[in-house]
Structures are given as C-alpha cells and as structure tokens.
C-alpha cells in the first residue's frame, strides 16, 4: 500500500479538477456573490515570499474573492511567511492569512481556521556536488533555515533538533538562501512550500541540486511536538534532474481572526468549495491542494463557527 500521506493524492492538475467536479456534482451551494454589496468590503490576504507558493496562492485567492463578489477589492501581501502572516492578522493588517499548522498551534490566540488549503512539503536542498547525502552530514555546516518570520524556520529548527545535530544556522529566506546555495556560502537550504516551488525549479536550471530524505526524522519530531508531520513524497518529475525523495509534510491553513464576520466567512468557504480549481498555481503538479474532504482537517486549530456551519451544510 502507498504511504497514506502521498499515494492517495492525484498526480496532476487534471486529476484534481476531475475529483473536485465529481465531489461537487451532487451539491448545490449558494453563490459566493451574494448581491450588489459584497460582504467582505476590501480584503487582504497575507502571503509570503516571491517565488513561493504562499504568495502564489494568496494572489489567486485575492483575485477569486474579487471575481466572485466576496470582496469589493482584494490584494495579496508579500511577507516573511507563517509567523509574519499571523502577526499581521492579529494587528488587523490582513483579513486572511496562510500559515503552517505547527506554527499556528504554537502561536494560538484569537485565530480560527477557514480550512486546510494544501499540504506543505519541507525541502532540504543541497548541491549535487556537495557530498552531503543525509541530514547528519549537515553537522557543523552553514545551513539556510528560513526567514525568522517564517514557518520554515520553526520547522527546520525542530527537524535539526530531532536529528540531534548542530549547524551554523543562517536566517535566510527562499531567494536569499538559493543565492547562497548557488554561491557555496551555505551547504543546504530548508524551505517549506508546495511542489514544485517556482524559485527552486528555476535554480535547477543553473546548478545541479538534490533533496535530502527527511522522513526518518518524523517519529522523533512527532514525539517532541505532536502529530502535525506526515511522510510525503516529492515525485521524480517535480524538479528537473532531482530524483524522487521522501520528506516531511505539514498542513497549510487559511486563517482568520475570531471576529471576522460570519457572512464573509461563509462566502469565502463557499468559494473554496466551489472554485478550488482557480486556486491552484500554474506551476503546481496539483498533488497537494484543497478538496471538500480535506478542508476540514485543520490540525487542532478550531474552525470559525460560520465555516463549520458552511461545511456542515455542504456535507449534510
């Protein structure tokens, strides 16, 4: 049997769309566009770094919120990642925020979920000519561990602790980290994102890269921090020249504040259910995105009451 966190996903965007069509064929939902006065006014979605899935997804979601009349205007914010997004949400600078489940549970306080929108894949990227074959080989080396405001940084440090090694941790995000990897100033880059991540795909055209197998660390990281972490497969055709590799998967959640209006929440959830095919970035293989069955799996972060009502109405 394939691993439950990998073998069960369709392999391409067409499979995703076909599955969504079948799931929605028997259900009739109220349209997200509720009339001439959109419920959400102007909305902002806290995303992430250029070249990463957070910002791609946030941009598609903002476009969809506007197109389907959930908001009069909507935009995506470039940010440092999960931790930055949740801070912006708490300060009222964002209406919606994308965050890793482990980071969301650690932060807690005043936030609820609209759904699990996709699976994040933790990448540990090294140069093929580095001689580094396993996580243990990173001991003592310079490693880009993510922007300090990102969920990547949190997960990377947890994985290194689980491996029992000490590295020279460099607080570099995706683009700075890739530049350092190309120049040889770091030996590895941690990144948590969708597959493929556009910036990593572009880098493979300049330098030969490979992914380290992080899956042996799952029992230890689960024992220390909880069951947020799954074994997932980055398939062989995901990045040019990079063989398939097992790694760690973490749920990616769409969050809002507890005080976000019920009508806005219901309209947004209806959009997630009815127009999921609009929210898959063009670069995606379509193996990890939202579906009616997985949206409610929010890893211990409670659903907003209006979101819970919307899912109950949909599922019956």
Coordinates of N, CA and C in Angstrom, one line a residue, residues 54-261:
X54 N 3.1 30.4 -1.0 CA 2.2 31.2 -0.2 C 1.7 32.4 -1.0
X55 N 2.7 33.1 -1.6 CA 2.3 34.3 -2.3 C 1.5 34.0 -3.6
X56 N 1.9 32.9 -4.3 CA 1.1 32.5 -5.4 C -0.4 32.2 -5.1
X57 N -0.5 31.4 -4.0 CA -1.9 31.1 -3.6 C -2.6 32.3 -3.1
X58 N -2.0 33.1 -2.3 CA -2.6 34.3 -1.8 C -3.1 35.2 -2.9
X59 N -2.3 35.3 -4.0 CA -2.7 36.2 -5.1 C -3.9 35.6 -5.9
X60 N -3.9 34.3 -6.1 CA -5.0 33.6 -6.7 C -6.3 33.8 -5.9
X61 N -6.1 33.6 -4.5 CA -7.3 33.7 -3.7 C -7.8 35.2 -3.7
X62 N -7.0 36.2 -3.6 CA -7.4 37.6 -3.7 C -8.2 37.8 -5.0
X63 N -7.6 37.3 -6.1 CA -8.3 37.5 -7.4 C -9.7 36.9 -7.4
X64 N -9.8 35.7 -6.8 CA -11.0 34.9 -6.8 C -12.1 35.6 -5.8
X65 N -11.6 36.1 -4.7 CA -12.5 36.8 -3.8 C -13.2 38.0 -4.5
X66 N -12.4 38.7 -5.3 CA -12.9 39.9 -6.0 C -13.8 39.4 -7.2
X67 N -13.3 38.4 -7.9 CA -14.1 38.0 -9.1 C -15.5 37.5 -8.7
X68 N -15.6 36.8 -7.6 CA -16.9 36.2 -7.3 C -17.7 37.0 -6.3
X69 N -17.3 38.3 -6.1 CA -18.1 39.2 -5.3 C -18.1 39.0 -3.8
X70 N -17.0 38.3 -3.3 CA -16.9 38.2 -1.9 C -16.3 39.5 -1.3
X71 N -15.5 40.2 -2.1 CA -14.9 41.5 -1.7 C -15.0 42.5 -2.8
X72 N -15.1 43.8 -2.5 CA -15.1 44.8 -3.5 C -13.7 45.0 -4.0
X73 N -12.7 44.7 -3.2 CA -11.3 44.8 -3.6 C -10.5 43.8 -2.7
X74 N -9.5 43.2 -3.3 CA -8.7 42.2 -2.5 C -7.3 42.2 -3.1
X75 N -6.3 42.0 -2.2 CA -4.9 42.0 -2.6 C -4.1 41.0 -1.8
X76 N -3.0 40.6 -2.3 CA -2.1 39.7 -1.6 C -0.9 40.5 -1.0
X77 N -0.4 40.2 0.1 CA 0.7 40.8 0.8 C 2.0 40.0 0.7
X78 N 3.1 40.6 0.2 CA 4.4 39.9 0.3 C 4.8 39.9 1.8
X79 N 5.2 38.8 2.4 CA 5.5 38.7 3.8 C 6.7 37.8 4.0
X80 N 7.1 37.6 5.2 CA 8.2 36.7 5.6 C 7.7 35.2 5.7
X81 N 6.4 35.0 5.8 CA 5.9 33.7 5.9 C 4.9 33.5 7.1
X82 N 4.7 32.3 7.6 CA 3.7 32.0 8.5 C 3.6 32.9 9.8
X83 N 4.8 33.1 10.4 CA 4.8 33.8 11.7 C 4.4 35.3 11.4
X84 N 5.0 35.8 10.4 CA 4.7 37.2 9.9 C 3.2 37.4 9.6
X85 N 2.7 36.4 8.9 CA 1.3 36.4 8.5 C 0.4 36.5 9.7
X86 N 0.7 35.7 10.7 CA -0.2 35.6 11.9 C -0.1 36.9 12.7
X87 N 1.1 37.5 12.7 CA 1.3 38.8 13.4 C 0.4 39.9 12.7
X88 N 0.5 39.9 11.3 CA -0.3 40.8 10.6 C -1.8 40.6 10.8
X89 N -2.2 39.4 10.9 CA -3.6 39.1 11.1 C -4.0 39.6 12.5
X90 N -3.2 39.4 13.5 CA -3.5 39.8 14.8 C -3.6 41.4 14.9
X91 N -2.7 42.0 14.1 CA -2.7 43.5 14.2 C -3.8 44.1 13.3
X92 N -4.6 43.3 12.6 CA -5.6 43.8 11.7 C -5.1 44.3 10.4
X93 N -3.9 44.0 10.0 CA -3.3 44.4 8.7 C -3.7 43.4 7.6
X94 N -4.2 42.3 8.0 CA -4.7 41.3 7.0 C -6.0 40.7 7.4
X95 N -6.8 40.4 6.4 CA -8.1 39.8 6.7 C -8.0 38.3 6.8
X96 N -7.2 37.7 5.9 CA -6.9 36.3 5.9 C -5.4 36.1 5.9
X97 N -5.0 34.9 6.4 CA -3.5 34.6 6.5 C -3.3 33.1 6.2
X98 N -2.2 32.8 5.5 CA -1.8 31.4 5.3 C -0.7 31.1 6.3
X99 N -0.8 29.9 6.9 CA 0.2 29.5 7.9 C 0.3 28.0 8.0
X100 N 1.5 27.6 8.4 CA 1.7 26.1 8.7 C 1.0 25.8 10.0
X101 N 0.4 24.6 10.0 CA -0.3 24.2 11.2 C 0.5 24.1 12.4
X102 N 1.7 23.7 12.4 CA 2.5 23.6 13.6 C 2.8 25.0 14.1
X103 N 3.1 26.0 13.2 CA 3.3 27.4 13.6 C 2.0 28.0 14.2
X104 N 0.9 27.7 13.6 CA -0.4 28.2 14.1 C -0.8 27.7 15.5
X105 N -0.5 26.4 15.7 CA -0.8 25.8 17.0 C 0.1 26.4 18.1
X106 N 1.4 26.6 17.8 CA 2.3 27.2 18.7 C 1.9 28.6 19.1
X107 N 1.5 29.4 18.1 CA 1.1 30.8 18.4 C -0.2 30.9 19.1
X108 N -1.2 30.2 18.6 CA -2.5 30.2 19.2 C -3.1 31.6 19.4
X109 N -4.2 31.8 20.1 CA -4.8 33.0 20.5 C -5.4 33.9 19.4
X110 N -6.8 33.9 19.4 CA -7.5 34.9 18.6 C -7.7 34.5 17.2
X111 N -7.2 33.3 16.8 CA -7.3 32.9 15.4 C -8.2 31.7 15.2
X112 N -8.9 31.6 14.1 CA -9.6 30.4 13.7 C -9.3 30.1 12.3
X113 N -9.7 28.9 11.9 CA -9.4 28.4 10.5 C -10.6 28.4 9.6
X114 N -10.4 28.7 8.3 CA -11.4 28.5 7.3 C -11.2 27.2 6.6
X115 N -10.0 26.6 6.7 CA -9.8 25.3 6.2 C -8.3 25.0 5.9
X116 N -8.1 23.7 5.7 CA -6.7 23.3 5.2 C -6.7 23.4 3.7
X117 N -5.8 24.3 3.2 CA -5.9 24.6 1.8 C -4.9 23.8 1.0
X118 N -3.8 23.4 1.5 CA -2.9 22.4 0.8 C -1.9 21.9 1.8
X119 N -1.1 20.9 1.3 CA 0.0 20.3 2.0 C 1.3 20.9 1.7
X120 N 2.0 21.3 2.7 CA 3.4 21.9 2.5 C 4.4 20.7 2.6
X121 N 5.4 20.8 1.7 CA 6.5 19.8 1.6 C 7.7 20.5 2.1
X122 N 8.4 20.0 3.2 CA 9.6 20.5 3.7 C 10.8 20.1 2.7
X123 N 11.4 21.0 2.1 CA 12.6 20.8 1.2 C 13.8 21.0 2.0
X124 N 14.8 20.0 1.9 CA 16.1 20.3 2.4 C 17.0 20.1 1.1
X125 N 17.4 21.2 0.5 CA 18.0 21.2 -0.8 C 19.5 21.4 -0.6
X126 N 20.3 20.5 -1.3 CA 21.8 20.6 -1.3 C 22.3 20.5 -2.8
X127 N 23.5 21.0 -3.0 CA 24.1 20.8 -4.3 C 24.5 19.4 -4.5
X128 N 24.3 18.9 -5.7 CA 24.7 17.5 -6.0 C 26.2 17.3 -5.8
X129 N 27.0 18.3 -6.0 CA 28.5 18.1 -5.8 C 28.9 18.4 -4.4
X130 N 28.0 18.5 -3.4 CA 28.4 18.9 -2.0 C 28.9 17.7 -1.3
X131 N 28.6 16.5 -1.7 CA 29.0 15.3 -0.9 C 28.1 15.0 0.3
X132 N 27.1 15.8 0.5 CA 26.1 15.6 1.6 C 25.0 14.7 1.2
X133 N 24.9 13.6 1.9 CA 24.0 12.5 1.5 C 22.8 12.4 2.4
X134 N 23.0 12.9 3.7 CA 21.9 12.7 4.7 C 22.0 13.9 5.6
X135 N 20.9 14.1 6.4 CA 20.8 15.2 7.3 C 22.0 15.2 8.3
X136 N 22.4 14.1 8.7 CA 23.5 14.0 9.7 C 24.8 14.7 9.1
X137 N 24.9 14.6 7.8 CA 26.1 15.2 7.2 C 26.2 16.7 7.3
X138 N 25.0 17.4 7.6 CA 25.0 18.8 7.7 C 25.6 19.4 9.0
X139 N 26.0 18.5 9.9 CA 26.5 18.9 11.2 C 27.8 19.8 11.0
X140 N 27.7 21.0 11.6 CA 28.9 21.9 11.5 C 28.9 22.8 10.3
X141 N 28.0 22.6 9.4 CA 28.0 23.3 8.1 C 27.0 24.5 8.2
X142 N 27.2 25.5 7.3 CA 26.3 26.6 7.2 C 25.0 26.2 6.5
X143 N 23.8 26.4 7.1 CA 22.6 26.0 6.5 C 21.6 27.1 6.6
X144 N 20.9 27.4 5.4 CA 19.9 28.4 5.4 C 18.6 27.8 6.0
X145 N 18.1 28.4 7.1 CA 17.0 27.7 7.8 C 15.7 28.5 7.6
X146 N 15.7 29.5 6.7 CA 14.4 30.3 6.5 C 14.4 31.6 7.2
X147 N 13.6 32.5 6.7 CA 13.3 33.8 7.3 C 12.8 33.6 8.7
X148 N 13.4 34.4 9.7 CA 12.9 34.2 11.1 C 11.4 34.4 11.3
X149 N 10.8 35.0 10.3 CA 9.3 35.3 10.5 C 8.5 34.1 9.8
X150 N 9.2 33.1 9.3 CA 8.5 32.0 8.6 C 8.3 30.8 9.4
X151 N 7.3 30.0 8.9 CA 7.1 28.7 9.5 C 8.2 27.7 9.1
X152 N 8.9 28.0 8.0 CA 10.0 27.2 7.6 C 11.1 27.2 8.7
X153 N 11.4 28.3 9.3 CA 12.4 28.5 10.3 C 12.0 27.6 11.5
X154 N 10.7 27.7 11.9 CA 10.3 26.9 13.1 C 10.5 25.4 12.8
X155 N 10.0 24.9 11.6 CA 10.1 23.5 11.3 C 11.5 23.1 11.1
X156 N 12.3 23.9 10.5 CA 13.7 23.5 10.2 C 14.5 23.3 11.6
X157 N 14.3 24.2 12.5 CA 15.0 24.0 13.8 C 14.5 22.8 14.5
X158 N 13.2 22.5 14.4 CA 12.7 21.3 15.0 C 13.3 20.0 14.4
X159 N 13.4 20.0 13.1 CA 14.0 18.9 12.4 C 15.4 18.7 12.8
X160 N 16.2 19.8 12.9 CA 17.6 19.7 13.2 C 17.7 19.2 14.7
X161 N 16.9 19.7 15.6 CA 16.9 19.2 16.9 C 16.6 17.7 16.9
X162 N 15.6 17.2 16.1 CA 15.2 15.8 16.1 C 16.4 15.0 15.6
X163 N 17.2 15.6 14.7 CA 18.4 14.9 14.1 C 19.5 14.8 15.1
X164 N 19.4 15.7 16.1 CA 20.5 15.7 17.1 C 21.8 16.3 16.6
X165 N 21.7 17.3 15.7 CA 22.9 17.9 15.2 C 22.9 19.4 15.4
X166 N 24.1 20.0 15.3 CA 24.2 21.4 15.4 C 24.8 21.9 14.1
X167 N 24.2 23.0 13.5 CA 24.6 23.6 12.3 C 24.9 25.0 12.5
X168 N 25.5 25.7 11.6 CA 25.6 27.2 11.6 C 24.3 27.7 10.9
X169 N 23.3 28.0 11.6 CA 22.0 28.3 11.1 C 22.1 29.8 10.6
X170 N 21.7 29.9 9.3 CA 21.7 31.2 8.6 C 20.2 31.6 8.4
X171 N 19.8 32.8 8.9 CA 18.4 33.2 8.8 C 18.1 33.7 7.4
X172 N 18.1 32.9 6.4 CA 17.9 33.3 5.0 C 16.6 32.7 4.5
X173 N 15.8 33.5 3.9 CA 14.6 33.1 3.2 C 14.9 32.4 1.9
X174 N 13.8 32.1 1.2 CA 13.9 31.3 0.0 C 14.9 31.9 -1.0
X175 N 14.7 33.1 -1.4 CA 15.5 33.7 -2.5 C 17.0 34.0 -2.1
X176 N 17.1 34.5 -0.9 CA 18.5 34.7 -0.4 C 19.2 33.4 -0.1
X177 N 18.4 32.4 0.4 CA 19.0 31.1 0.6 C 19.5 30.4 -0.7
X178 N 18.7 30.5 -1.7 CA 19.1 29.9 -3.0 C 20.3 30.6 -3.6
X179 N 20.4 31.9 -3.4 CA 21.5 32.6 -3.9 C 22.8 32.1 -3.1
X180 N 22.7 31.9 -1.8 CA 23.8 31.5 -1.0 C 24.2 30.0 -1.4
X181 N 23.2 29.2 -1.7 CA 23.5 27.8 -2.1 C 24.2 27.8 -3.4
X182 N 23.8 28.6 -4.4 CA 24.4 28.7 -5.7 C 25.9 29.2 -5.5
X183 N 26.1 30.1 -4.6 CA 27.5 30.7 -4.5 C 28.3 29.8 -3.6
X184 N 27.7 28.9 -2.9 CA 28.5 28.0 -2.0 C 28.7 28.5 -0.6
X185 N 28.0 29.6 -0.2 CA 28.2 30.2 1.1 C 27.4 29.4 2.2
X186 N 26.4 28.6 1.7 CA 25.7 27.7 2.6 C 25.7 26.3 1.9
X187 N 25.6 25.3 2.7 CA 25.7 23.9 2.2 C 24.3 23.3 1.9
X188 N 23.3 23.9 2.5 CA 21.9 23.4 2.4 C 20.9 24.5 2.6
X189 N 19.7 24.3 2.1 CA 18.6 25.3 2.2 C 17.4 24.5 2.7
X190 N 16.8 25.0 3.8 CA 15.4 24.5 4.2 C 14.4 25.4 3.6
X191 N 13.3 24.8 3.1 CA 12.2 25.5 2.6 C 10.9 24.7 2.7
X192 N 9.9 25.3 3.2 CA 8.6 24.6 3.3 C 7.6 25.2 2.3
X193 N 7.2 24.4 1.3 CA 6.3 25.0 0.3 C 5.6 23.9 -0.5
X194 N 4.9 24.4 -1.5 CA 4.2 23.4 -2.4 C 5.2 22.8 -3.4
X195 N 4.8 21.9 -4.2 CA 5.6 21.2 -5.2 C 5.1 21.4 -6.6
X196 N 5.9 21.9 -7.5 CA 7.2 22.4 -7.3 C 7.1 23.9 -6.8
X197 N 8.1 24.3 -6.1 CA 8.3 25.7 -5.8 C 9.0 26.4 -6.9
X198 N 8.4 27.4 -7.4 CA 8.9 28.0 -8.7 C 10.4 28.5 -8.6
X199 N 10.8 29.1 -7.5 CA 12.1 29.6 -7.3 C 13.1 28.4 -7.3
X200 N 12.8 27.3 -6.7 CA 13.7 26.1 -6.7 C 13.7 25.5 -8.1
X201 N 12.6 25.4 -8.8 CA 12.6 24.9 -10.1 C 13.5 25.7 -11.0
X202 N 13.5 27.1 -10.9 CA 14.3 27.9 -11.7 C 15.8 27.7 -11.4
X203 N 16.1 27.5 -10.1 CA 17.5 27.3 -9.7 C 18.1 26.0 -10.3
X204 N 17.3 25.0 -10.5 CA 17.8 23.7 -11.1 C 18.3 23.9 -12.5
X205 N 18.0 25.0 -13.1 CA 18.5 25.2 -14.5 C 19.9 25.9 -14.4
X206 N 20.3 26.3 -13.2 CA 21.6 26.9 -13.1 C 22.6 26.0 -12.4
X207 N 22.2 25.2 -11.5 CA 23.0 24.3 -10.7 C 22.3 23.0 -10.4
X208 N 23.1 21.9 -10.3 CA 22.5 20.6 -10.1 C 22.2 20.4 -8.6
X209 N 21.0 20.1 -8.3 CA 20.5 20.1 -6.9 C 19.9 18.7 -6.6
X210 N 19.8 18.4 -5.3 CA 19.1 17.2 -4.9 C 18.4 17.5 -3.5
X211 N 17.5 16.6 -3.2 CA 16.7 16.8 -1.9 C 17.2 15.7 -0.9
X212 N 17.4 16.0 0.3 CA 17.7 15.0 1.4 C 16.4 14.4 1.9
X213 N 16.5 13.1 2.2 CA 15.3 12.4 2.8 C 15.2 12.8 4.2
X214 N 14.1 13.5 4.5 CA 13.8 13.9 5.9 C 12.9 13.0 6.7
X215 N 12.3 12.0 6.0 CA 11.3 11.2 6.6 C 11.8 10.4 7.8
X216 N 13.1 10.0 7.9 CA 13.5 9.2 9.2 C 13.3 10.1 10.4
X217 N 13.2 11.4 10.3 CA 13.1 12.2 11.5 C 11.6 12.4 12.0
X218 N 10.7 11.8 11.3 CA 9.3 12.0 11.6 C 8.9 11.4 13.0
X219 N 9.3 10.2 13.4 CA 9.0 9.7 14.7 C 9.5 10.6 15.8
X220 N 10.7 11.1 15.7 CA 11.2 12.0 16.7 C 10.6 13.3 16.8
X221 N 10.3 13.9 15.7 CA 9.6 15.3 15.7 C 8.2 15.2 16.1
X222 N 7.5 14.1 15.8 CA 6.2 13.8 16.3 C 6.2 13.7 17.8
X223 N 7.1 12.9 18.3 CA 7.2 12.6 19.7 C 7.4 13.9 20.5
X224 N 8.2 14.8 19.9 CA 8.6 16.1 20.6 C 7.5 17.1 20.5
X225 N 6.8 17.2 19.3 CA 6.0 18.4 19.0 C 4.6 18.1 18.6
X226 N 4.2 16.8 18.5 CA 2.8 16.5 18.1 C 2.7 15.9 16.7
X227 N 1.5 15.5 16.4 CA 1.3 14.8 15.1 C 1.0 15.6 13.9
X228 N 1.7 16.7 13.8 CA 1.5 17.6 12.6 C 2.2 17.1 11.4
X229 N 3.1 16.2 11.5 CA 4.1 15.9 10.5 C 3.8 14.5 9.8
X230 N 3.7 14.5 8.5 CA 3.4 13.3 7.7 C 4.6 13.0 6.8
X231 N 4.6 11.7 6.4 CA 5.6 11.3 5.4 C 5.0 11.5 4.0
X232 N 5.6 12.3 3.2 CA 5.1 12.6 1.8 C 6.2 12.5 0.8
X233 N 5.9 12.3 -0.4 CA 6.8 12.1 -1.5 C 6.9 13.2 -2.5
X234 N 8.1 13.7 -2.7 CA 8.3 14.6 -3.8 C 8.6 13.8 -5.0
X235 N 7.8 13.8 -6.0 CA 7.9 12.8 -7.1 C 9.1 13.2 -8.0
X236 N 9.5 12.2 -8.7 CA 10.7 12.4 -9.5 C 10.6 13.5 -10.6
X237 N 9.4 13.7 -11.1 CA 9.3 14.7 -12.2 C 8.9 16.1 -11.6
X238 N 9.1 16.3 -10.3 CA 8.7 17.6 -9.7 C 9.7 18.7 -10.1
X239 N 11.0 18.3 -10.1 CA 12.0 19.3 -10.4 C 13.0 18.7 -11.4
X240 N 13.4 19.4 -12.4 CA 14.3 18.9 -13.4 C 15.6 18.4 -12.8
X241 N 15.9 17.1 -13.0 CA 17.1 16.5 -12.6 C 17.2 16.0 -11.2
X242 N 16.1 16.3 -10.4 CA 16.1 15.9 -9.0 C 15.4 14.6 -8.8
X243 N 16.0 13.5 -8.3 CA 15.3 12.3 -8.1 C 14.2 12.4 -7.0
X244 N 13.3 11.4 -7.0 CA 12.2 11.4 -6.0 C 12.8 11.4 -4.6
X245 N 12.1 12.0 -3.6 CA 12.6 12.0 -2.3 C 11.5 12.0 -1.3
X246 N 11.6 11.2 -0.3 CA 10.6 11.3 0.8 C 11.0 12.5 1.7
X247 N 9.9 13.1 2.3 CA 10.2 14.2 3.2 C 9.1 14.4 4.2
X248 N 9.0 15.5 4.8 CA 8.0 15.8 5.9 C 7.0 16.7 5.3
X249 N 5.7 16.4 5.5 CA 4.6 17.2 5.1 C 3.9 17.9 6.3
X250 N 3.5 19.1 6.1 CA 2.8 19.9 7.2 C 1.6 20.5 6.5
X251 N 0.4 20.4 7.2 CA -0.8 21.1 6.7 C -0.6 22.6 6.6
X252 N -1.2 23.2 5.6 CA -1.1 24.6 5.4 C -2.6 25.1 5.6
X253 N -2.8 26.1 6.5 CA -4.1 26.5 6.8 C -4.4 27.9 6.4
X254 N -5.7 28.2 6.0 CA -6.1 29.5 5.8 C -6.8 30.0 7.1
X255 N -6.3 31.1 7.7 CA -6.7 31.6 9.0 C -7.4 32.9 8.9
X256 N -8.3 33.2 9.9 CA -8.9 34.5 10.0 C -8.9 34.8 11.5
X257 N -9.3 36.0 11.9 CA -9.5 36.4 13.3 C -10.8 35.8 13.7
X258 N -11.0 35.6 15.0 CA -12.2 35.1 15.6 C -13.4 36.1 15.3
X259 N -13.1 37.4 15.1 CA -14.1 38.4 15.0 C -14.5 38.7 13.5
X260 N -14.0 37.9 12.6 CA -14.3 38.1 11.2 C -15.8 37.8 11.0
X261 N -16.5 38.6 10.3 CA -18.0 38.5 10.1 C -18.4 37.2 9.6

